[in-house]
Amino acid sequence: IAGIYIENNGEYQKATNIPEEGYTLNTEESTCNNNASIGWDSEEEQIYVSNLNTTNTECTLYFDEHVPTAGETILVNYPTQLTRDDFSVTVTDTTTGTIYYADTSKGRTYYFAGNPTDNWVYFAGFYWRIIRINEDGTIRMIYQGTSNTATGSETQIGTSDFSRDNLYNDNMYVGYMYQSGQVHGLTTDSLIKDELDTWYQNNLARYADDLDGNAGFCGDRTSTTSSSGAPNDTGGTGTTTTYYSGFIRLITNKTPTFECPDEDNDLYTTSGSSDGNGALDYPIGLITADEVAYAGGVYATSNTSYYLYTNQYYWTMSPYFFYSGYAWVSFVDSGGGLSNNSVDNAWGVRPAINLRADIQLSGSGTASDPYLVVGA
């Protein structure tokens, strides 16, 4: 080792020993001569050197101060971390101190289920409930109101049709954005998207630096013409009877997922994002029916004892089916169960947003001591 440098208040200072904790190896700054390269094995937690086949090879190591991500800050407070495998039954337990996890193609995501009392956030003048820590460390949360005692209609920003007035008689209207003749079209905004965008401009625009536009919101339009078959992108246009994959997963199979099957089209992200469709003007959307299922909701089954229950009907972003001339989208009903209805009905609107992974949080997550974004 030719030299060890550790970060101190944004500047590197020479050190005599490799730091044991509080720092991460900067693999971009760290270099070796003789065409060797330095790296970090995260599973073994070891530094390694590749192409080390020349004598007198020396490496210079740079270590950055490790600042906990928002997700890391939250996970410290949840010593009990569990998985779930039966989504045919509701979750009604008080789950304070407990967080659940699932592994996806992008990594591990942590989520809340049942009735936690410690997933509260106060941000931008509003109270929110954390839905999950996304695989990239961003924090997805849903609007809860202007006070920590909000109930009923106070937990939503208003009501709205999902689609525009009297537009229900085509498959395309299940989309958060849509296009005639296209299963995954993106040329036209739904009415509920307009409502959310306007609310964002009026209430969240000045907090844009704290929000992430890349994690996105999945409006999964993968489709099939069979109510019992695997989604295969048949149907989904015009007036063809169509069952969207949320129907197959949550009605037929009771197997929710955090994956978004067609990310290029159905993962709604902001312009310039590295993932998703890049079609959003603002980083705001809705909860998915799958996220409701992970939280403890079940189709056609009441659950008044989990954190997503509000005694109100409110929309999710998940298409359900097109049947008998009507486009249907999933929503949470007044009993807390998953349900569905035609897109020309006016149900509650509860915004969902993603906090950046690199923000700093304070607080303990309770209603009286919610997580706060430091500096917001």
mmCIF file with all atom_site columns, N, CA, C and O in Angstrom, residues 1-3 29-39 48-62:
data_model
loop_
_atom_site.group_PDB
_atom_site.id
_atom_site.type_symbol
_atom_site.label_atom_id
_atom_site.label_alt_id
_atom_site.label_comp_id
_atom_site.label_asym_id
_atom_site.label_entity_id
_atom_site.label_seq_id
_atom_site.pdbx_PDB_ins_code
_atom_site.Cartn_x
_atom_site.Cartn_y
_atom_site.Cartn_z
_atom_site.occupancy
_atom_site.B_iso_or_equiv
_atom_site.pdbx_formal_charge
_atom_site.auth_seq_id
_atom_site.auth_comp_id
_atom_site.auth_asym_id
_atom_site.auth_atom_id
_atom_site.pdbx_PDB_model_num
ATOM 1   N N  . ILE A 1 1  ? 0.849   -1.187  0.000   1.00 0.00 ? 1  ILE A N  1
ATOM 2   C CA . ILE A 1 1  ? 0.000   0.000   0.000   1.00 0.00 ? 1  ILE A CA 1
ATOM 3   C C  . ILE A 1 1  ? 0.884   1.236   0.000   1.00 0.00 ? 1  ILE A C  1
ATOM 4   O O  . ILE A 1 1  ? 1.720   1.415   0.889   1.00 0.00 ? 1  ILE A O  1
ATOM 5   N N  . ALA A 1 2  ? 0.712   2.058   -1.003  1.00 0.00 ? 2  ALA A N  1
ATOM 6   C CA . ALA A 1 2  ? 1.538   3.263   -1.124  1.00 0.00 ? 2  ALA A CA 1
ATOM 7   C C  . ALA A 1 2  ? 1.023   4.385   -0.234  1.00 0.00 ? 2  ALA A C  1
ATOM 8   O O  . ALA A 1 2  ? 1.790   5.243   0.203   1.00 0.00 ? 2  ALA A O  1
ATOM 9   N N  . GLY A 1 3  ? -0.284  4.394   0.011   1.00 0.00 ? 3  GLY A N  1
ATOM 10  C CA . GLY A 1 3  ? -0.841  5.455   0.835   1.00 0.00 ? 3  GLY A CA 1
ATOM 11  C C  . GLY A 1 3  ? -2.283  5.199   1.179   1.00 0.00 ? 3  GLY A C  1
ATOM 12  O O  . GLY A 1 3  ? -3.013  4.537   0.427   1.00 0.00 ? 3  GLY A O  1
ATOM 13  N N  . GLU A 1 29 ? -11.601 6.617   -6.888  1.00 0.00 ? 29 GLU A N  1
ATOM 14  C CA . GLU A 1 29 ? -10.392 7.381   -6.564  1.00 0.00 ? 29 GLU A CA 1
ATOM 15  C C  . GLU A 1 29 ? -9.198  6.475   -6.282  1.00 0.00 ? 29 GLU A C  1
ATOM 16  O O  . GLU A 1 29 ? -8.054  6.828   -6.558  1.00 0.00 ? 29 GLU A O  1
ATOM 17  N N  . SER A 1 30 ? -9.449  5.305   -5.708  1.00 0.00 ? 30 SER A N  1
ATOM 18  C CA . SER A 1 30 ? -8.365  4.393   -5.347  1.00 0.00 ? 30 SER A CA 1
ATOM 19  C C  . SER A 1 30 ? -7.741  3.797   -6.608  1.00 0.00 ? 30 SER A C  1
ATOM 20  O O  . SER A 1 30 ? -8.450  3.337   -7.507  1.00 0.00 ? 30 SER A O  1
ATOM 21  N N  . THR A 1 31 ? -6.424  3.799   -6.674  1.00 0.00 ? 31 THR A N  1
ATOM 22  C CA . THR A 1 31 ? -5.724  3.350   -7.879  1.00 0.00 ? 31 THR A CA 1
ATOM 23  C C  . THR A 1 31 ? -4.527  2.477   -7.529  1.00 0.00 ? 31 THR A C  1
ATOM 24  O O  . THR A 1 31 ? -4.006  2.516   -6.406  1.00 0.00 ? 31 THR A O  1
ATOM 25  N N  . CYS A 1 32 ? -4.099  1.679   -8.513  1.00 0.00 ? 32 CYS A N  1
ATOM 26  C CA . CYS A 1 32 ? -2.886  0.866   -8.418  1.00 0.00 ? 32 CYS A CA 1
ATOM 27  C C  . CYS A 1 32 ? -2.059  1.069   -9.679  1.00 0.00 ? 32 CYS A C  1
ATOM 28  O O  . CYS A 1 32 ? -2.601  1.400   -10.748 1.00 0.00 ? 32 CYS A O  1
ATOM 29  N N  . ASN A 1 33 ? -0.748  0.872   -9.580  1.00 0.00 ? 33 ASN A N  1
ATOM 30  C CA . ASN A 1 33 ? 0.098   0.919   -10.778 1.00 0.00 ? 33 ASN A CA 1
ATOM 31  C C  . ASN A 1 33 ? 0.152   -0.469  -11.419 1.00 0.00 ? 33 ASN A C  1
ATOM 32  O O  . ASN A 1 33 ? -0.517  -1.410  -10.975 1.00 0.00 ? 33 ASN A O  1
ATOM 33  N N  . ASN A 1 34 ? 0.926   -0.575  -12.476 1.00 0.00 ? 34 ASN A N  1
ATOM 34  C CA . ASN A 1 34 ? 1.133   -1.854  -13.182 1.00 0.00 ? 34 ASN A CA 1
ATOM 35  C C  . ASN A 1 34 ? -0.180  -2.486  -13.660 1.00 0.00 ? 34 ASN A C  1
ATOM 36  O O  . ASN A 1 34 ? -0.329  -3.710  -13.681 1.00 0.00 ? 34 ASN A O  1
ATOM 37  N N  . ASN A 1 35 ? -1.152  -1.624  -14.031 1.00 0.00 ? 35 ASN A N  1
ATOM 38  C CA . ASN A 1 35 ? -2.436  -2.068  -14.594 1.00 0.00 ? 35 ASN A CA 1
ATOM 39  C C  . ASN A 1 35 ? -3.293  -2.892  -13.633 1.00 0.00 ? 35 ASN A C  1
ATOM 40  O O  . ASN A 1 35 ? -4.251  -3.548  -14.053 1.00 0.00 ? 35 ASN A O  1
ATOM 41  N N  . ALA A 1 36 ? -2.948  -2.897  -12.370 1.00 0.00 ? 36 ALA A N  1
ATOM 42  C CA . ALA A 1 36 ? -3.809  -3.550  -11.382 1.00 0.00 ? 36 ALA A CA 1
ATOM 43  C C  . ALA A 1 36 ? -4.943  -2.594  -11.008 1.00 0.00 ? 36 ALA A C  1
ATOM 44  O O  . ALA A 1 36 ? -4.865  -1.388  -11.244 1.00 0.00 ? 36 ALA A O  1
ATOM 45  N N  . SER A 1 37 ? -6.010  -3.130  -10.420 1.00 0.00 ? 37 SER A N  1
ATOM 46  C CA . SER A 1 37 ? -7.137  -2.282  -10.021 1.00 0.00 ? 37 SER A CA 1
ATOM 47  C C  . SER A 1 37 ? -7.661  -2.725  -8.667  1.00 0.00 ? 37 SER A C  1
ATOM 48  O O  . SER A 1 37 ? -7.618  -3.904  -8.310  1.00 0.00 ? 37 SER A O  1
ATOM 49  N N  . ILE A 1 38 ? -8.169  -1.751  -7.925  1.00 0.00 ? 38 ILE A N  1
ATOM 50  C CA . ILE A 1 38 ? -8.642  -1.985  -6.577  1.00 0.00 ? 38 ILE A CA 1
ATOM 51  C C  . ILE A 1 38 ? -10.152 -2.141  -6.577  1.00 0.00 ? 38 ILE A C  1
ATOM 52  O O  . ILE A 1 38 ? -10.853 -1.530  -7.389  1.00 0.00 ? 38 ILE A O  1
ATOM 53  N N  . GLY A 1 39 ? -10.681 -2.979  -5.698  1.00 0.00 ? 39 GLY A N  1
ATOM 54  C CA . GLY A 1 39 ? -12.128 -3.172  -5.629  1.00 0.00 ? 39 GLY A CA 1
ATOM 55  C C  . GLY A 1 39 ? -12.571 -3.551  -4.233  1.00 0.00 ? 39 GLY A C  1
ATOM 56  O O  . GLY A 1 39 ? -11.765 -3.682  -3.312  1.00 0.00 ? 39 GLY A O  1
ATOM 57  N N  . TYR A 1 48 ? -10.005 -6.020  -2.468  1.00 0.00 ? 48 TYR A N  1
ATOM 58  C CA . TYR A 1 48 ? -9.267  -6.960  -3.319  1.00 0.00 ? 48 TYR A CA 1
ATOM 59  C C  . TYR A 1 48 ? -8.572  -6.183  -4.435  1.00 0.00 ? 48 TYR A C  1
ATOM 60  O O  . TYR A 1 48 ? -8.950  -5.058  -4.780  1.00 0.00 ? 48 TYR A O  1
ATOM 61  N N  . VAL A 1 49 ? -7.532  -6.790  -4.977  1.00 0.00 ? 49 VAL A N  1
ATOM 62  C CA . VAL A 1 49 ? -6.790  -6.218  -6.094  1.00 0.00 ? 49 VAL A CA 1
ATOM 63  C C  . VAL A 1 49 ? -6.868  -7.182  -7.264  1.00 0.00 ? 49 VAL A C  1
ATOM 64  O O  . VAL A 1 49 ? -6.540  -8.366  -7.133  1.00 0.00 ? 49 VAL A O  1
ATOM 65  N N  . SER A 1 50 ? -7.311  -6.695  -8.407  1.00 0.00 ? 50 SER A N  1
ATOM 66  C CA . SER A 1 50 ? -7.382  -7.504  -9.619  1.00 0.00 ? 50 SER A CA 1
ATOM 67  C C  . SER A 1 50 ? -6.132  -7.290  -10.472 1.00 0.00 ? 50 SER A C  1
ATOM 68  O O  . SER A 1 50 ? -5.507  -6.225  -10.424 1.00 0.00 ? 50 SER A O  1
ATOM 69  N N  . ASN A 1 51 ? -5.791  -8.312  -11.232 1.00 0.00 ? 51 ASN A N  1
ATOM 70  C CA . ASN A 1 51 ? -4.652  -8.244  -12.146 1.00 0.00 ? 51 ASN A CA 1
ATOM 71  C C  . ASN A 1 51 ? -3.337  -7.984  -11.398 1.00 0.00 ? 51 ASN A C  1
ATOM 72  O O  . ASN A 1 51 ? -2.454  -7.267  -11.885 1.00 0.00 ? 51 ASN A O  1
ATOM 73  N N  . LEU A 1 52 ? -3.215  -8.626  -10.246 1.00 0.00 ? 52 LEU A N  1
ATOM 74  C CA . LEU A 1 52 ? -2.009  -8.449  -9.439  1.00 0.00 ? 52 LEU A CA 1
ATOM 75  C C  . LEU A 1 52 ? -0.986  -9.514  -9.850  1.00 0.00 ? 52 LEU A C  1
ATOM 76  O O  . LEU A 1 52 ? -0.846  -10.557 -9.226  1.00 0.00 ? 52 LEU A O  1
ATOM 77  N N  . ASN A 1 53 ? -0.251  -9.236  -10.921 1.00 0.00 ? 53 ASN A N  1
ATOM 78  C CA . ASN A 1 53 ? 0.704   -10.220 -11.431 1.00 0.00 ? 53 ASN A CA 1
ATOM 79  C C  . ASN A 1 53 ? 2.055   -9.605  -11.779 1.00 0.00 ? 53 ASN A C  1
ATOM 80  O O  . ASN A 1 53 ? 2.835   -10.175 -12.542 1.00 0.00 ? 53 ASN A O  1
ATOM 81  N N  . THR A 1 54 ? 2.333   -8.433  -11.236 1.00 0.00 ? 54 THR A N  1
ATOM 82  C CA . THR A 1 54 ? 3.613   -7.763  -11.461 1.00 0.00 ? 54 THR A CA 1
ATOM 83  C C  . THR A 1 54 ? 4.195   -7.372  -10.108 1.00 0.00 ? 54 THR A C  1
ATOM 84  O O  . THR A 1 54 ? 3.485   -6.840  -9.249  1.00 0.00 ? 54 THR A O  1
ATOM 85  N N  . THR A 1 55 ? 5.476   -7.664  -9.914  1.00 0.00 ? 55 THR A N  1
ATOM 86  C CA . THR A 1 55 ? 6.112   -7.295  -8.645  1.00 0.00 ? 55 THR A CA 1
ATOM 87  C C  . THR A 1 55 ? 6.166   -5.780  -8.505  1.00 0.00 ? 55 THR A C  1
ATOM 88  O O  . THR A 1 55 ? 6.097   -5.033  -9.483  1.00 0.00 ? 55 THR A O  1
ATOM 89  N N  . ASN A 1 56 ? 6.288   -5.351  -7.235  1.00 0.00 ? 56 ASN A N  1
ATOM 90  C CA . ASN A 1 56 ? 6.379   -3.923  -6.901  1.00 0.00 ? 56 ASN A CA 1
ATOM 91  C C  . ASN A 1 56 ? 5.103   -3.141  -7.244  1.00 0.00 ? 56 ASN A C  1
ATOM 92  O O  . ASN A 1 56 ? 5.147   -1.930  -7.447  1.00 0.00 ? 56 ASN A O  1
ATOM 93  N N  . THR A 1 57 ? 3.973   -3.864  -7.352  1.00 0.00 ? 57 THR A N  1
ATOM 94  C CA . THR A 1 57 ? 2.698   -3.175  -7.555  1.00 0.00 ? 57 THR A CA 1
ATOM 95  C C  . THR A 1 57 ? 2.281   -2.493  -6.255  1.00 0.00 ? 57 THR A C  1
ATOM 96  O O  . THR A 1 57 ? 2.327   -3.087  -5.184  1.00 0.00 ? 57 THR A O  1
ATOM 97  N N  . GLU A 1 58 ? 1.884   -1.226  -6.365  1.00 0.00 ? 58 GLU A N  1
ATOM 98  C CA . GLU A 1 58 ? 1.461   -0.456  -5.206  1.00 0.00 ? 58 GLU A CA 1
ATOM 99  C C  . GLU A 1 58 ? 0.085   0.154   -5.446  1.00 0.00 ? 58 GLU A C  1
ATOM 100 O O  . GLU A 1 58 ? -0.251  0.507   -6.582  1.00 0.00 ? 58 GLU A O  1
ATOM 101 N N  . CYS A 1 59 ? -0.672  0.292   -4.369  1.00 0.00 ? 59 CYS A N  1
ATOM 102 C CA . CYS A 1 59 ? -2.014  0.858   -4.463  1.00 0.00 ? 59 CYS A CA 1
ATOM 103 C C  . CYS A 1 59 ? -2.177  1.991   -3.454  1.00 0.00 ? 59 CYS A C  1
ATOM 104 O O  . CYS A 1 59 ? -1.636  1.938   -2.343  1.00 0.00 ? 59 CYS A O  1
ATOM 105 N N  . THR A 1 60 ? -2.931  2.995   -3.867  1.00 0.00 ? 60 THR A N  1
ATOM 106 C CA . THR A 1 60 ? -3.300  4.105   -2.990  1.00 0.00 ? 60 THR A CA 1
ATOM 107 C C  . THR A 1 60 ? -4.795  4.034   -2.735  1.00 0.00 ? 60 THR A C  1
ATOM 108 O O  . THR A 1 60 ? -5.595  3.980   -3.681  1.00 0.00 ? 60 THR A O  1
ATOM 109 N N  . LEU A 1 61 ? -5.177  4.015   -1.454  1.00 0.00 ? 61 LEU A N  1
ATOM 110 C CA . LEU A 1 61 ? -6.567  3.813   -1.073  1.00 0.00 ? 61 LEU A CA 1
ATOM 111 C C  . LEU A 1 61 ? -7.179  5.102   -0.544  1.00 0.00 ? 61 LEU A C  1
ATOM 112 O O  . LEU A 1 61 ? -6.561  5.805   0.264   1.00 0.00 ? 61 LEU A O  1
ATOM 113 N N  . TYR A 1 62 ? -8.381  5.390   -1.001  1.00 0.00 ? 62 TYR A N  1
ATOM 114 C CA . TYR A 1 62 ? -9.133  6.556   -0.539  1.00 0.00 ? 62 TYR A CA 1
ATOM 115 C C  . TYR A 1 62 ? -10.430 6.079   0.110   1.00 0.00 ? 62 TYR A C  1
ATOM 116 O O  . TYR A 1 62 ? -11.172 5.273   -0.471  1.00 0.00 ? 62 TYR A O  1
#
